[in-house]
Amino acid sequence: MATPYHLDLEEIPTYRPSKEQFENPTTFIASIRDEAERYGLARIVPPEGWKPPWSIPKKTFKFATRVQVVNELVKHVGTARRKKFKMEYEAFLKSKAL
């Protein structure tokens, strides 16, 4: 008996590129685009040992943190703080064009 979630969907394609194929991930993705677009999604399993490059300058990378008081989460206290944080976060995203 099929589960109620079974919709007879095709599995998405899975790609397992070699180290040579994955030297430039963008080029690899472009090479599989036509086939993968038919599914709307694709699974790419990078080669063993592949590490994504760090694209943010480590020496200048900074981000603001805030103290999150656990009891405020449970008691729904600190609404003004949450609103302020949300406004600051949205302003940050807008400034970075994210």
Tab-separated table of C-alpha atoms in Angstrom:
chain	number	residue	atom	x	y	z
A	1	MET	CA	0.000	0.000	0.000
A	2	ALA	CA	1.365	3.403	-0.965
A	3	THR	CA	1.790	6.085	1.644
A	4	PRO	CA	-0.475	9.127	1.281
A	5	TYR	CA	2.620	11.135	0.344
A	6	HIS	CA	3.545	8.969	-2.636
A	7	LEU	CA	2.850	10.955	-5.796
A	8	ASP	CA	4.680	8.846	-8.397
A	9	LEU	CA	7.245	11.610	-8.872
A	10	GLU	CA	10.500	11.021	-10.662
A	11	GLU	CA	13.605	11.239	-8.529
A	12	ILE	CA	15.760	14.267	-9.127
A	13	PRO	CA	19.056	13.617	-10.895
A	14	THR	CA	22.119	13.104	-8.736
A	15	TYR	CA	25.487	14.212	-10.055
A	16	ARG	CA	28.788	13.005	-8.663
A	17	PRO	CA	31.444	15.027	-10.462
A	18	SER	CA	35.120	14.100	-10.378
A	19	LYS	CA	37.676	16.462	-8.849
A	20	GLU	CA	38.618	17.608	-12.343
A	21	GLN	CA	34.984	18.302	-13.314
A	22	PHE	CA	34.412	20.191	-10.067
A	23	GLU	CA	37.508	22.396	-10.172
A	24	ASN	CA	35.152	25.187	-11.186
A	25	PRO	CA	31.710	24.422	-9.698
A	26	THR	CA	30.008	27.167	-11.731
A	27	THR	CA	31.242	25.624	-14.973
A	28	PHE	CA	30.059	22.189	-13.834
A	29	ILE	CA	26.610	23.521	-12.934
A	30	ALA	CA	26.376	25.198	-16.343
A	31	SER	CA	27.239	21.860	-17.985
A	32	ILE	CA	24.318	20.035	-16.298
A	33	ARG	CA	21.841	22.907	-16.506
A	34	ASP	CA	19.795	21.710	-19.488
A	35	GLU	CA	19.176	18.281	-17.978
A	36	ALA	CA	18.664	19.517	-14.392
A	37	GLU	CA	16.227	22.305	-15.357
A	38	ARG	CA	13.679	19.738	-16.484
A	39	TYR	CA	13.399	18.619	-12.859
A	40	GLY	CA	13.586	22.049	-11.246
A	41	LEU	CA	16.094	20.643	-8.785
A	42	ALA	CA	19.282	18.608	-8.820
A	43	ARG	CA	21.484	16.974	-6.230
A	44	ILE	CA	25.217	17.531	-6.604
A	45	VAL	CA	27.496	15.446	-4.427
A	46	PRO	CA	30.903	17.122	-4.448
A	47	PRO	CA	34.013	14.974	-4.763
A	48	GLU	CA	35.571	13.525	-1.622
A	49	GLY	CA	37.636	16.124	0.210
A	50	TRP	CA	36.215	19.153	-1.636
A	51	LYS	CA	36.056	22.276	0.495
A	52	PRO	CA	34.139	25.343	-0.690
A	53	PRO	CA	36.260	28.469	-0.907
A	54	TRP	CA	35.732	31.149	1.747
A	55	SER	CA	34.447	34.130	-0.229
A	56	ILE	CA	34.283	36.716	2.551
A	57	PRO	CA	37.494	38.512	3.535
A	58	LYS	CA	38.402	36.919	6.874
A	59	LYS	CA	40.340	39.918	8.172
A	60	THR	CA	37.490	42.398	7.664
A	61	PHE	CA	34.493	40.125	8.237
A	62	LYS	CA	32.475	41.231	11.261
A	63	PHE	CA	28.903	40.820	12.365
A	64	ALA	CA	26.899	42.188	15.240
A	65	THR	CA	25.651	39.822	17.900
A	66	ARG	CA	23.058	40.317	20.573
A	67	VAL	CA	22.340	38.680	23.880
A	68	GLN	CA	19.230	36.531	23.716
A	69	VAL	CA	17.692	36.097	27.137
A	70	VAL	CA	16.110	32.639	27.273
A	71	ASN	CA	13.319	33.577	29.680
A	72	GLU	CA	12.187	36.262	27.212
A	73	LEU	CA	11.593	33.558	24.646
A	74	VAL	CA	9.244	31.674	26.952
A	75	LYS	CA	7.405	34.599	28.499
A	76	HIS	CA	7.128	36.651	25.279
A	77	VAL	CA	8.812	39.533	27.067
A	78	GLY	CA	11.039	41.962	25.229
A	79	THR	CA	8.817	42.623	22.242
A	80	ALA	CA	10.462	46.014	21.733
A	81	ARG	CA	13.897	44.350	21.623
A	82	ARG	CA	12.718	41.857	19.025
A	83	LYS	CA	11.209	44.621	16.894
A	84	LYS	CA	14.413	46.658	17.160
A	85	PHE	CA	16.506	43.620	16.233
A	86	LYS	CA	14.267	42.880	13.248
A	87	MET	CA	14.507	46.480	12.048
A	88	GLU	CA	18.296	46.492	12.442
A	89	TYR	CA	18.595	43.143	10.681
A	90	GLU	CA	16.426	44.280	7.771
A	91	ALA	CA	18.484	47.491	7.487
A	92	PHE	CA	21.662	45.402	7.441
A	93	LEU	CA	20.325	43.154	4.667
A	94	LYS	CA	19.201	46.170	2.677
A	95	SER	CA	22.626	47.799	3.051
A	96	LYS	CA	24.268	44.637	1.738
A	97	ALA	CA	21.667	44.304	-1.060
A	98	LEU	CA	20.697	40.793	0.113
